[in-house]
PDB file of C-alpha atoms in Angstrom:
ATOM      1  CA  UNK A   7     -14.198  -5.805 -29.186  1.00 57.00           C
ATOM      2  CA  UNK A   8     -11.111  -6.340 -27.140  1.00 71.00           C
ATOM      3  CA  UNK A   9     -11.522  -5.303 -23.423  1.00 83.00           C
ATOM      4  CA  UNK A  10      -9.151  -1.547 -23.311  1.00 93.00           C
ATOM      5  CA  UNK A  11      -6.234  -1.322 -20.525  1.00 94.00           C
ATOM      6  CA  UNK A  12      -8.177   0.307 -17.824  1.00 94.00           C
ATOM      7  CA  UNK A  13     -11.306  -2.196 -17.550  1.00 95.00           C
ATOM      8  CA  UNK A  14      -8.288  -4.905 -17.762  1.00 95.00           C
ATOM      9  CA  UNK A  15      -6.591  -2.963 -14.817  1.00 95.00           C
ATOM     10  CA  UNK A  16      -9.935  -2.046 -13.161  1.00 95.00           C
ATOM     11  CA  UNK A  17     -11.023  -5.477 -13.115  1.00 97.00           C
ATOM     12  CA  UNK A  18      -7.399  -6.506 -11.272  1.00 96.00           C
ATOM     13  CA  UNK A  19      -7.945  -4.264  -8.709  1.00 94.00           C
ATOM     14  CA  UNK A  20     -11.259  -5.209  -7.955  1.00 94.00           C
ATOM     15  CA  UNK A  21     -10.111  -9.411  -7.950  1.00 95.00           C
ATOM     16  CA  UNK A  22      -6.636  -7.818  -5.661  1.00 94.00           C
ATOM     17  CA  UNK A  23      -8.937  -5.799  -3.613  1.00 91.00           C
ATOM     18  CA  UNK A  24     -11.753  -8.977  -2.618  1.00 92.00           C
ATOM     19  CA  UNK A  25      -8.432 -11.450  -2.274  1.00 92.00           C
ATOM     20  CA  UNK A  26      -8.866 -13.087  -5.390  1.00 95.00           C
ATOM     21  CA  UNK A  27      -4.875 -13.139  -5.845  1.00 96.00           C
ATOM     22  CA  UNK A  28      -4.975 -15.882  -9.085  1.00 97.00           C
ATOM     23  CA  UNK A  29      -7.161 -14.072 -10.735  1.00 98.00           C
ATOM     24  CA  UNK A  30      -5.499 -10.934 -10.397  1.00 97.00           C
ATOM     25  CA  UNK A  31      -2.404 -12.221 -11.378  1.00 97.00           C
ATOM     26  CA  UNK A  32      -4.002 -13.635 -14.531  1.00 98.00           C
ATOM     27  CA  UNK A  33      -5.840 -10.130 -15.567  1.00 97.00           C
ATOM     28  CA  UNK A  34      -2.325  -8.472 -15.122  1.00 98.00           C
ATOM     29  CA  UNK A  35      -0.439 -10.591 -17.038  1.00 97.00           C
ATOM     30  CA  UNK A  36      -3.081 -10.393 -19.819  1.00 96.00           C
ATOM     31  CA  UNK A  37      -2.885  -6.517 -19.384  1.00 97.00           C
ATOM     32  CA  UNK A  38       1.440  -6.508 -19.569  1.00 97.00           C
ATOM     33  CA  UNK A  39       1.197  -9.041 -23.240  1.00 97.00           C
ATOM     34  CA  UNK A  40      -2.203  -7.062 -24.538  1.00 96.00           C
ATOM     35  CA  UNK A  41      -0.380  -3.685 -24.228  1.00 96.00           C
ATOM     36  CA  UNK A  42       3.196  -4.607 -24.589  1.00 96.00           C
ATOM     37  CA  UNK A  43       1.871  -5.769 -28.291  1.00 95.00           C
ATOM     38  CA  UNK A  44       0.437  -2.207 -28.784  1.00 95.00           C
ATOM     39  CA  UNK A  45       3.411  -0.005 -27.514  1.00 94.00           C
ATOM     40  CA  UNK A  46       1.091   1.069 -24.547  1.00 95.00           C
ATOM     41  CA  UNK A  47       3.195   2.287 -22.101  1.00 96.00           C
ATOM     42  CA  UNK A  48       0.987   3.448 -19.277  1.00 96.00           C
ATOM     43  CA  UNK A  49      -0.916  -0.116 -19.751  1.00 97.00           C
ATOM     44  CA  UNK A  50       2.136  -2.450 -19.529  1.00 97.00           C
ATOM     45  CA  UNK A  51       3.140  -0.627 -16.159  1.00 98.00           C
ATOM     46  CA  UNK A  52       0.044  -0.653 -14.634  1.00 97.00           C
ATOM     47  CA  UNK A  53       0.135  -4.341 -15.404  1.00 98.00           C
ATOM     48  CA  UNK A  54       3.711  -5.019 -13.771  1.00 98.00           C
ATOM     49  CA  UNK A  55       2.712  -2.842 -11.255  1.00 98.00           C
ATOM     50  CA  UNK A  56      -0.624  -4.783 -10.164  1.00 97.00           C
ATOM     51  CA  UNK A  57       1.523  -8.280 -10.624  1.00 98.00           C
ATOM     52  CA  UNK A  58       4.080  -6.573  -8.083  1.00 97.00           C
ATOM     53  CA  UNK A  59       1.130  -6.346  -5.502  1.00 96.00           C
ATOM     54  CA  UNK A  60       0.253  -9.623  -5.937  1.00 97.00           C
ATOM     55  CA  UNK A  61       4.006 -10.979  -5.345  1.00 97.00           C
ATOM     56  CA  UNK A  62       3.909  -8.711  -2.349  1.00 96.00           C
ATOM     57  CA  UNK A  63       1.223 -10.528  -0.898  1.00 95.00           C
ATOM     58  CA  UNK A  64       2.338 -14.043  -1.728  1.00 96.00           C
ATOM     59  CA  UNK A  65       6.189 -12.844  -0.511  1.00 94.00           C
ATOM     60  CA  UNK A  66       7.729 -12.742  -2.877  1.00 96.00           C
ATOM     61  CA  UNK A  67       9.967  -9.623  -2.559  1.00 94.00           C
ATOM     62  CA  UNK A  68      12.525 -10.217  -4.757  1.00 93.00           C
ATOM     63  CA  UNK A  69      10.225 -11.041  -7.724  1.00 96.00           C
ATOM     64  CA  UNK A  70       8.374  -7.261  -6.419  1.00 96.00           C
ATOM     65  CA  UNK A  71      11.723  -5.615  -6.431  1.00 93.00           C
ATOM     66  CA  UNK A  72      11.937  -7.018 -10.143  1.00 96.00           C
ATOM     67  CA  UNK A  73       8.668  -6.181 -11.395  1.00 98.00           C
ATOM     68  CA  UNK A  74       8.519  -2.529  -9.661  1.00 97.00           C
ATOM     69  CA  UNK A  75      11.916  -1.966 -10.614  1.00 96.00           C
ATOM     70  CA  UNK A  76      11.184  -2.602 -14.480  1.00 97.00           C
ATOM     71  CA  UNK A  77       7.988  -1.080 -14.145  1.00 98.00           C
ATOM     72  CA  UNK A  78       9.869   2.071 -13.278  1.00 97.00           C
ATOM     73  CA  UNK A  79      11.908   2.310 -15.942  1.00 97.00           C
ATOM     74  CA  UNK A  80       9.509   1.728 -18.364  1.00 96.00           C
ATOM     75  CA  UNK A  81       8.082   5.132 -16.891  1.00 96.00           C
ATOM     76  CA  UNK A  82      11.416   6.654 -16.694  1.00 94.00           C
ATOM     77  CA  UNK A  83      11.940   5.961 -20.399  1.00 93.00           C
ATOM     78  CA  UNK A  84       9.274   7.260 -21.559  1.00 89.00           C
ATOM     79  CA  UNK A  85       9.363  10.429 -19.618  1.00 91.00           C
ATOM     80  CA  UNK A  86       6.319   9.778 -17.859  1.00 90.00           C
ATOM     81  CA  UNK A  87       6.940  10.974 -14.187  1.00 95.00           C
ATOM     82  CA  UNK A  88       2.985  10.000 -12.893  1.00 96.00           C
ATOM     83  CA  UNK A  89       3.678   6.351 -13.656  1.00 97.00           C
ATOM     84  CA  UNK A  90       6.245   6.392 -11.709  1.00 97.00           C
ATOM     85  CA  UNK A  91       3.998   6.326  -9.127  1.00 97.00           C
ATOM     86  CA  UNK A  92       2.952   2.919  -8.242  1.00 97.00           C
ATOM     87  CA  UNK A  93       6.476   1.393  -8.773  1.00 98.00           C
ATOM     88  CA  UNK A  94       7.909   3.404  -6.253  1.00 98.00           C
ATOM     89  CA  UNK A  95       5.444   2.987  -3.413  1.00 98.00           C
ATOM     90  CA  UNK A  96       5.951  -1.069  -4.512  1.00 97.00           C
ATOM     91  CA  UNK A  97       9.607  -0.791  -4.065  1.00 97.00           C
ATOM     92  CA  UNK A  98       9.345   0.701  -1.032  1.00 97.00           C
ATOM     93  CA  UNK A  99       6.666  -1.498   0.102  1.00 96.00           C
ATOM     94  CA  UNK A 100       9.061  -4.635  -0.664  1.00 95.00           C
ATOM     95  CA  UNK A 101      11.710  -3.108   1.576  1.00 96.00           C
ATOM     96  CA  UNK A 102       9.928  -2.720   4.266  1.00 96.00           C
ATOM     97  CA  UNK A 103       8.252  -5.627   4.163  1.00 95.00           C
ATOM     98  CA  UNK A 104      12.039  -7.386   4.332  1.00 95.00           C
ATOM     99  CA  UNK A 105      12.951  -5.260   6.944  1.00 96.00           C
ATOM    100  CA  UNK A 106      15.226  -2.968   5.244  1.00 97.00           C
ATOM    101  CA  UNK A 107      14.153  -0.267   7.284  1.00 98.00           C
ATOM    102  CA  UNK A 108      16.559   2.266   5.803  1.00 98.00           C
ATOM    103  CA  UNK A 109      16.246   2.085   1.809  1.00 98.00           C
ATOM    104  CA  UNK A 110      12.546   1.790   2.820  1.00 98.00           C
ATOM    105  CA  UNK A 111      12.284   5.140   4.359  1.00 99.00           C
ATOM    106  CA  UNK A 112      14.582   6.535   1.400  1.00 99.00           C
ATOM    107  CA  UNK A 113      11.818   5.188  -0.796  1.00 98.00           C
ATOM    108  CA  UNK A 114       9.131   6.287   0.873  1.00 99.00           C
ATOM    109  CA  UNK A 115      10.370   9.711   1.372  1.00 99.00           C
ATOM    110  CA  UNK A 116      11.412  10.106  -2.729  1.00 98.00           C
ATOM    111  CA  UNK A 117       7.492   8.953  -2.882  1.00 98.00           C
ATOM    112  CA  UNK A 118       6.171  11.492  -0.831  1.00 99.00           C
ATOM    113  CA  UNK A 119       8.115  14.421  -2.917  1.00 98.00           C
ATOM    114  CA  UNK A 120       7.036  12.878  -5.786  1.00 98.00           C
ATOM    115  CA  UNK A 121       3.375  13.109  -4.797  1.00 98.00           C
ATOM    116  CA  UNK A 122       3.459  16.423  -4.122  1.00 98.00           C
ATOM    117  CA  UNK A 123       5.012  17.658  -6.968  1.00 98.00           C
ATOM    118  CA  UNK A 124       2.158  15.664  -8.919  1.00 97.00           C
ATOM    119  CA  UNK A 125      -0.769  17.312  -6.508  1.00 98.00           C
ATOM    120  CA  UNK A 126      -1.806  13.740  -5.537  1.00 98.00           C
ATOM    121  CA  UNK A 127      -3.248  14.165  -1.856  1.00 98.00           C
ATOM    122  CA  UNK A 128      -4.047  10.336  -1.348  1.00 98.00           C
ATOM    123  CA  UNK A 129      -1.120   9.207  -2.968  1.00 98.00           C
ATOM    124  CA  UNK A 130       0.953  11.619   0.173  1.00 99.00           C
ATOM    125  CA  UNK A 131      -1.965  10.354   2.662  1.00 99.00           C
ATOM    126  CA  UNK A 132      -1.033   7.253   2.491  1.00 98.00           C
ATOM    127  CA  UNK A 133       2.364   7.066   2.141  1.00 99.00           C
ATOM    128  CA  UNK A 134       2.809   9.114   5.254  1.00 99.00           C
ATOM    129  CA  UNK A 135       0.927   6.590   7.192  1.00 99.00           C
ATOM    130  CA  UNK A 136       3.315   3.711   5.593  1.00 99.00           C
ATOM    131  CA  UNK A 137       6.456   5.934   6.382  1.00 99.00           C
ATOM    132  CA  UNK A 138       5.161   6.422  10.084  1.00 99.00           C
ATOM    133  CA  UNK A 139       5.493   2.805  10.216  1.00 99.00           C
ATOM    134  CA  UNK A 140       8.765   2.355   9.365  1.00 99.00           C
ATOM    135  CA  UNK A 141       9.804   5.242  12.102  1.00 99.00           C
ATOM    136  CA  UNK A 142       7.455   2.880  14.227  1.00 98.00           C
ATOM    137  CA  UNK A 143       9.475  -0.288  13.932  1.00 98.00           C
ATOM    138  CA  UNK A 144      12.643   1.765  13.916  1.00 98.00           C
ATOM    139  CA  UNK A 145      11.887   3.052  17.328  1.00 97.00           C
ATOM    140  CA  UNK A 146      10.624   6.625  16.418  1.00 98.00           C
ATOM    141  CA  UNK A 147       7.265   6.845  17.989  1.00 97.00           C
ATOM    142  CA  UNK A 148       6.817  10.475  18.230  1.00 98.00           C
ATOM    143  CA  UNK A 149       7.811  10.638  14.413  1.00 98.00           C
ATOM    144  CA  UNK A 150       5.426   7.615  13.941  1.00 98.00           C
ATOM    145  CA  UNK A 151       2.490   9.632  15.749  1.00 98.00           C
ATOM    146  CA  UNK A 152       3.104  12.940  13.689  1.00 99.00           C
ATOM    147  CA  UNK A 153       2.887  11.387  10.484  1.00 99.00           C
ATOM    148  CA  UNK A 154      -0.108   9.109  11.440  1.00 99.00           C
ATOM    149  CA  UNK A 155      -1.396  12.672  12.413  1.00 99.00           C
ATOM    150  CA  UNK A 156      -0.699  13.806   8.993  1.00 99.00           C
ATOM    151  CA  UNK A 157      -2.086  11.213   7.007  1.00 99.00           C
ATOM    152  CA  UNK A 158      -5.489  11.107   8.774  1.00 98.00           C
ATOM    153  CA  UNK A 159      -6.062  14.846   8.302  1.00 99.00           C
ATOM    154  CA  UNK A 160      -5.229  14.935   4.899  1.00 99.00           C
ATOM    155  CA  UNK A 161      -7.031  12.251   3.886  1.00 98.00           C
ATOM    156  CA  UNK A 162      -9.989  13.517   5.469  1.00 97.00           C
ATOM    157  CA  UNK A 163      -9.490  16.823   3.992  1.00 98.00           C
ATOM    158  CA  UNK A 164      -9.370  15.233   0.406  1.00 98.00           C
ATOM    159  CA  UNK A 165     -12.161  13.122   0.551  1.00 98.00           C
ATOM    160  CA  UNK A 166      -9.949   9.925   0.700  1.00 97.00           C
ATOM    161  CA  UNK A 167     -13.013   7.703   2.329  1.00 95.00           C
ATOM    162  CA  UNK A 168     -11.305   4.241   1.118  1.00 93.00           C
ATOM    163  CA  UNK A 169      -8.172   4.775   3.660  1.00 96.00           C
ATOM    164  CA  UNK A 170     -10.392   5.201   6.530  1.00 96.00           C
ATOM    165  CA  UNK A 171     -10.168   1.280   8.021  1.00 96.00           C
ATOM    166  CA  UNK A 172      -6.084   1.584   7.292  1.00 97.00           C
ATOM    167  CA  UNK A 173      -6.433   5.358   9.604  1.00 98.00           C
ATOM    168  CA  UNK A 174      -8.570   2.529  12.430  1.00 98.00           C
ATOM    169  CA  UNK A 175      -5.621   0.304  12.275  1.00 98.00           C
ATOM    170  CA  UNK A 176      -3.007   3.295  12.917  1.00 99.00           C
ATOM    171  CA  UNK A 177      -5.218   4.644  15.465  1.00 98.00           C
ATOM    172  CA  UNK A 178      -5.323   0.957  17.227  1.00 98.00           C
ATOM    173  CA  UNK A 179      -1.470   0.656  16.467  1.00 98.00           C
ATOM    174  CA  UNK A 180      -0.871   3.963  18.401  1.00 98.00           C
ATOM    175  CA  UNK A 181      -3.329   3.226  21.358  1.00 98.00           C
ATOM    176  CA  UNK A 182      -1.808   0.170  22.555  1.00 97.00           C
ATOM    177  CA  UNK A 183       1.777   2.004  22.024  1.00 96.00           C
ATOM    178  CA  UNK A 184       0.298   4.133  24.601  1.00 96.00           C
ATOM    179  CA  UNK A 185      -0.676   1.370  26.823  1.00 96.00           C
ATOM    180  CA  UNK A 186      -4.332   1.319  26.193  1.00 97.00           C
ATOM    181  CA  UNK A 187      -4.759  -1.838  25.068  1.00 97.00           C
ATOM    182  CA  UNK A 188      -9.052  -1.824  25.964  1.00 96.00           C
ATOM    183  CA  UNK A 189      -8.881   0.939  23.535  1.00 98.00           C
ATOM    184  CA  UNK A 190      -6.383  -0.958  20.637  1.00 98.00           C
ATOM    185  CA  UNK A 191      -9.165  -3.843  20.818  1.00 97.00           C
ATOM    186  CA  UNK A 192     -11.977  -1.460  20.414  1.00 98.00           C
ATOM    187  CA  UNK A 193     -10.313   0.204  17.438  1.00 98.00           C
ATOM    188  CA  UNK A 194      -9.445  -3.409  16.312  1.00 97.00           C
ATOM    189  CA  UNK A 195     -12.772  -4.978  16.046  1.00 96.00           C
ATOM    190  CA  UNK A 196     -13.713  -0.723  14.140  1.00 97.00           C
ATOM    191  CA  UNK A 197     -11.197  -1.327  11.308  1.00 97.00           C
ATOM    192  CA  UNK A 198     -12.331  -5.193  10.480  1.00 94.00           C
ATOM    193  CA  UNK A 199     -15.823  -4.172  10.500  1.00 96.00           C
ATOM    194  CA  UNK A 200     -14.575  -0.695   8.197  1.00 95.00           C
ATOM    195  CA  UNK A 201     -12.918  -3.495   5.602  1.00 93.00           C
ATOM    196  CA  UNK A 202     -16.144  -5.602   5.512  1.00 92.00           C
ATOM    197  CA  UNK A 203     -17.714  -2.432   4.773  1.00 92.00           C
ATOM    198  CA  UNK A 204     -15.574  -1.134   2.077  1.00 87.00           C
ATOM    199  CA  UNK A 205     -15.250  -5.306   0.556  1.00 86.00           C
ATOM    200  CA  UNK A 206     -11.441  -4.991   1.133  1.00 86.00           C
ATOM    201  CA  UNK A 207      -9.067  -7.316   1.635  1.00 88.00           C
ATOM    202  CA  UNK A 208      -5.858  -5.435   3.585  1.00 91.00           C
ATOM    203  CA  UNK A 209      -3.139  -4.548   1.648  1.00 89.00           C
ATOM    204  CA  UNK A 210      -0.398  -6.963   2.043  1.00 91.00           C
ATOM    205  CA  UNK A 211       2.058  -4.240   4.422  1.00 94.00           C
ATOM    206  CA  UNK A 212      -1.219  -3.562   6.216  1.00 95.00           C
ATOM    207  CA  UNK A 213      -2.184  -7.030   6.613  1.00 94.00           C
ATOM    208  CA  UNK A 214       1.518  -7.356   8.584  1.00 95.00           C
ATOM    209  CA  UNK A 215       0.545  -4.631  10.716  1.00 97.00           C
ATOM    210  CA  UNK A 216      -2.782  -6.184  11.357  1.00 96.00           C
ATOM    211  CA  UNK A 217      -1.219  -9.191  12.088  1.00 96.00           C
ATOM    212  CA  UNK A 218       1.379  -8.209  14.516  1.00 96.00           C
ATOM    213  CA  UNK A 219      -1.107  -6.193  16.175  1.00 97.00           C
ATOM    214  CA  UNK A 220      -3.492  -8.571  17.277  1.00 96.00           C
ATOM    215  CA  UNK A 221      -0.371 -10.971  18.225  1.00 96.00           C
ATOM    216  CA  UNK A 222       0.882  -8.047  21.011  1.00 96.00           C
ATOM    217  CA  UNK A 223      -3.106  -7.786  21.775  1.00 95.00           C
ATOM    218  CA  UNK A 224      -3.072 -11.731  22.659  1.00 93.00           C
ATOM    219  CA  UNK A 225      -0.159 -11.330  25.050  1.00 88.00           C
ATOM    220  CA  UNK A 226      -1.270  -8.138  26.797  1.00 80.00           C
ATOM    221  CA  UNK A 227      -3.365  -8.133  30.108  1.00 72.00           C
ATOM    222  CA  UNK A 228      -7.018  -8.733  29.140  1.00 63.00           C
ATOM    223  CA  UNK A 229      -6.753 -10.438  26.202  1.00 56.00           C
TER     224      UNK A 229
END
């Protein structure tokens, strides 16, 4: 009996989630032809949409932009405003992950609204903690801190236990913004132990964060 579209997916996730990017990539792409050859819409963009996270971790933004873009219109076409989900927080993900600071806040902003409208709670939790990042690098740290604020209270008010090591890294991020680096370490060393604990690899955004993090830790008094 052929495997259905949400093992496929489920089974992505899980390979995405460990770091097992090749072997994401493969169950994707077998998810995109398997449902593509059935007319399954929801199946073909969850596909494109899991092959866009794995471009997003190799760099590959253009080829994210492409796959998130089409995934998108697949949804669009077919009236289906919930799958438009995922392809929008990938598009915005890809511009912020160039830099494109602007279109990225755009992006995230149309995701938020979009969210809410669809009474997803940890779809608006975490997309106010990736929009506080873009205010972060665009010099907005009192924005930044508000909607860190935000996400960690509503994801603790809906349950969402899964975002707690990405809530460790904000809280880190916003310590050592504050000049207490002692305390940015501390909350370092909390949020690798919370992704051993949860078996996660970061998501590729996060996994910048992390990494420019502990680079400003290295260079601060202490280190």
């Amino acid at each position: 009996m052929a495997e259905s579209d949400d093992a496929l997916y489920d089974r992505a996730v899980a390979a995405f989630r460990s770091g097992a990017d090749d072997q994401a990539a493969s169950l994707a792409e077998e998810l995109v032809r398997d449902a593509s050859a059935a007319g399954r819409l929801p199946g073909k963009v969850d596909g494109l949409c899991m092959m866009a996270r794995v471009a997003l971790r190799r760099g590959e933004y253009q080829r994210v932009a492409e796959l998130a873009g089409e995934a998108r219109d697949l949804a669009r076409s077919g009236n289906e405003r919930r799958l438009e989900r995922i392809p929008l927080h990938m598009q915005a993900a890809a511009a912020r992950m160039r830099g494109d600071l602007g279109p990225a806040r755009e992006l995230y902003l149309e995701s938020i609204e979009l969210n809410r409208q669809l009474g997803d709670d940890r779809m608006v939790a975490g997309e106010y903690r990736n929009l506080a990042y873009v205010e972060l690098h665009d010099g907005h740290v009192a924005r930044a801190r508000d909607l860190f604020s935000s996400s960690a209270a509503l994801a603790r008010a809906c349950g969402y236990d899964a975002l707690e090591p990405y809530l460790l890294l904000d809280s880190a991020t916003l310590a050592l913004e504050a000049g207490d680096a002692a305390s940015a370490r501390q909350l370092l060393k909390q949020t690798s132990a919370g992704f051993a604990a949860f078996g996660q690899v970061p998501d590729p955004d996060d996994a910048a964060e992390l990494e420019r993090l502990r680079g400003r830790l290295s260079m601060s008094p202490g280190a």
